[in-house]
């Protein structure tokens, strides 16, 4: 059985990109002194990427004004997949933020994915 057959899930990956601040008004402040802004694009950089999601933990933390649900998943990708730290992954209508990817013996990539949302 190949590793590709074990990747039963499909997700979309969005890379974090720097916004072009040259078109925004700077109010007399030079562009070199402004802090760089980052955002995710509207269209996915990689779509229908084969992956395998395994839930590791789930916790609820008291936040303001409500509690926060924090879920952690371990995600497996093929070794040639372009995944980076702080990428956004959309899997089954849920958005996850990827941690630092680890290449395991040049066989696959393993990444921790975190999902945070307000719990009722």
GROMACS .gro file of C-alpha atoms in nm:
model
  120
    1UNK     CA    1   0.000   0.000   0.000
    2UNK     CA    2   0.146   0.334  -0.099
    3UNK     CA    3   0.158   0.639   0.126
    4UNK     CA    4  -0.059   0.832  -0.122
    5UNK     CA    5  -0.343   0.584  -0.068
    6UNK     CA    6  -0.326   0.651   0.307
    7UNK     CA    7  -0.386   1.025   0.256
    8UNK     CA    8  -0.765   1.007   0.255
    9UNK     CA    9  -0.841   1.376   0.324
   10UNK     CA   10  -0.832   1.672   0.086
   11UNK     CA   11  -0.758   2.033   0.184
   12UNK     CA   12  -0.680   2.377   0.039
   13UNK     CA   13  -0.362   2.565   0.139
   14UNK     CA   14  -0.325   2.944   0.154
   15UNK     CA   15   0.025   3.093   0.193
   16UNK     CA   16   0.073   3.406   0.403
   17UNK     CA   17   0.166   3.695   0.173
   18UNK     CA   18   0.288   4.050   0.232
   19UNK     CA   19   0.043   4.319   0.125
   20UNK     CA   20   0.153   4.591  -0.115
   21UNK     CA   21   0.156   4.906   0.101
   22UNK     CA   22   0.270   5.140  -0.178
   23UNK     CA   23  -0.091   5.207  -0.289
   24UNK     CA   24  -0.220   5.298   0.058
   25UNK     CA   25  -0.198   5.653   0.193
   26UNK     CA   26   0.099   5.695   0.427
   27UNK     CA   27   0.011   6.038   0.572
   28UNK     CA   28   0.364   6.172   0.535
   29UNK     CA   29   0.538   5.865   0.679
   30UNK     CA   30   0.791   5.706   0.447
   31UNK     CA   31   0.708   5.353   0.332
   32UNK     CA   32   1.042   5.220   0.462
   33UNK     CA   33   0.938   5.304   0.820
   34UNK     CA   34   0.599   5.133   0.802
   35UNK     CA   35   0.541   4.790   0.947
   36UNK     CA   36   0.481   4.518   0.687
   37UNK     CA   37   0.122   4.389   0.668
   38UNK     CA   38   0.050   4.021   0.594
   39UNK     CA   39  -0.270   3.854   0.481
   40UNK     CA   40  -0.400   3.540   0.312
   41UNK     CA   41  -0.519   3.557  -0.051
   42UNK     CA   42  -0.883   3.495  -0.145
   43UNK     CA   43  -0.798   3.206  -0.377
   44UNK     CA   44  -0.603   2.903  -0.248
   45UNK     CA   45  -0.239   2.868  -0.354
   46UNK     CA   46  -0.276   2.489  -0.356
   47UNK     CA   47  -0.616   2.326  -0.393
   48UNK     CA   48  -0.730   1.967  -0.338
   49UNK     CA   49  -0.404   1.868  -0.168
   50UNK     CA   50  -0.402   1.508  -0.039
   51UNK     CA   51  -0.351   1.497   0.337
   52UNK     CA   52  -0.435   1.295   0.647
   53UNK     CA   53  -0.574   1.472   0.956
   54UNK     CA   54  -0.552   1.317   1.304
   55UNK     CA   55  -0.694   1.500   1.605
   56UNK     CA   56  -0.439   1.522   1.888
   57UNK     CA   57  -0.605   1.735   2.154
   58UNK     CA   58  -0.896   1.958   2.234
   59UNK     CA   59  -0.922   2.213   2.513
   60UNK     CA   60  -1.134   2.505   2.624
   61UNK     CA   61  -0.968   2.818   2.761
   62UNK     CA   62  -1.145   3.103   2.937
   63UNK     CA   63  -1.119   3.413   2.720
   64UNK     CA   64  -1.292   3.746   2.696
   65UNK     CA   65  -1.586   3.768   2.648
   66UNK     CA   66  -1.640   3.394   2.589
   67UNK     CA   67  -1.455   3.068   2.618
   68UNK     CA   68  -1.223   2.962   2.336
   69UNK     CA   69  -1.216   2.615   2.184
   70UNK     CA   70  -0.863   2.513   2.083
   71UNK     CA   71  -0.817   2.202   1.870
   72UNK     CA   72  -0.482   2.059   1.765
   73UNK     CA   73  -0.444   1.820   1.473
   74UNK     CA   74  -0.146   1.637   1.331
   75UNK     CA   75  -0.148   1.661   0.951
   76UNK     CA   76   0.050   1.445   0.709
   77UNK     CA   77   0.142   1.556   0.355
   78UNK     CA   78   0.342   1.416   0.064
   79UNK     CA   79   0.711   1.519   0.069
   80UNK     CA   80   0.680   1.750  -0.234
   81UNK     CA   81   0.390   1.955  -0.091
   82UNK     CA   82   0.471   2.325  -0.040
   83UNK     CA   83   0.368   2.382   0.324
   84UNK     CA   84   0.510   2.662   0.536
   85UNK     CA   85   0.481   2.796   0.888
   86UNK     CA   86   0.162   3.003   0.941
   87UNK     CA   87  -0.011   2.871   0.629
   88UNK     CA   88  -0.390   2.853   0.645
   89UNK     CA   89  -0.546   2.516   0.564
   90UNK     CA   90  -0.916   2.475   0.492
   91UNK     CA   91  -1.038   2.124   0.571
   92UNK     CA   92  -1.410   2.034   0.588
   93UNK     CA   93  -1.514   2.403   0.614
   94UNK     CA   94  -1.277   2.462   0.910
   95UNK     CA   95  -0.969   2.687   0.899
   96UNK     CA   96  -0.643   2.572   1.060
   97UNK     CA   97  -0.312   2.754   1.107
   98UNK     CA   98  -0.006   2.538   1.046
   99UNK     CA   99   0.292   2.527   1.280
  100UNK     CA  100   0.650   2.448   1.173
  101UNK     CA  101   0.655   2.160   0.919
  102UNK     CA  102   0.884   1.864   0.984
  103UNK     CA  103   1.020   1.650   0.701
  104UNK     CA  104   1.031   1.291   0.827
  105UNK     CA  105   1.316   1.091   0.667
  106UNK     CA  106   1.237   1.249   0.329
  107UNK     CA  107   0.927   1.027   0.319
  108UNK     CA  108   0.649   1.264   0.427
  109UNK     CA  109   0.582   1.598   0.596
  110UNK     CA  110   0.425   1.618   0.940
  111UNK     CA  111   0.273   1.944   1.067
  112UNK     CA  112   0.075   2.045   1.374
  113UNK     CA  113  -0.240   2.240   1.282
  114UNK     CA  114  -0.425   2.459   1.533
  115UNK     CA  115  -0.786   2.572   1.516
  116UNK     CA  116  -0.918   2.835   1.756
  117UNK     CA  117  -1.276   2.956   1.776
  118UNK     CA  118  -1.515   3.098   2.031
  119UNK     CA  119  -1.713   2.831   2.215
  120UNK     CA  120  -2.067   2.896   2.332
   0.00000   0.00000   0.00000
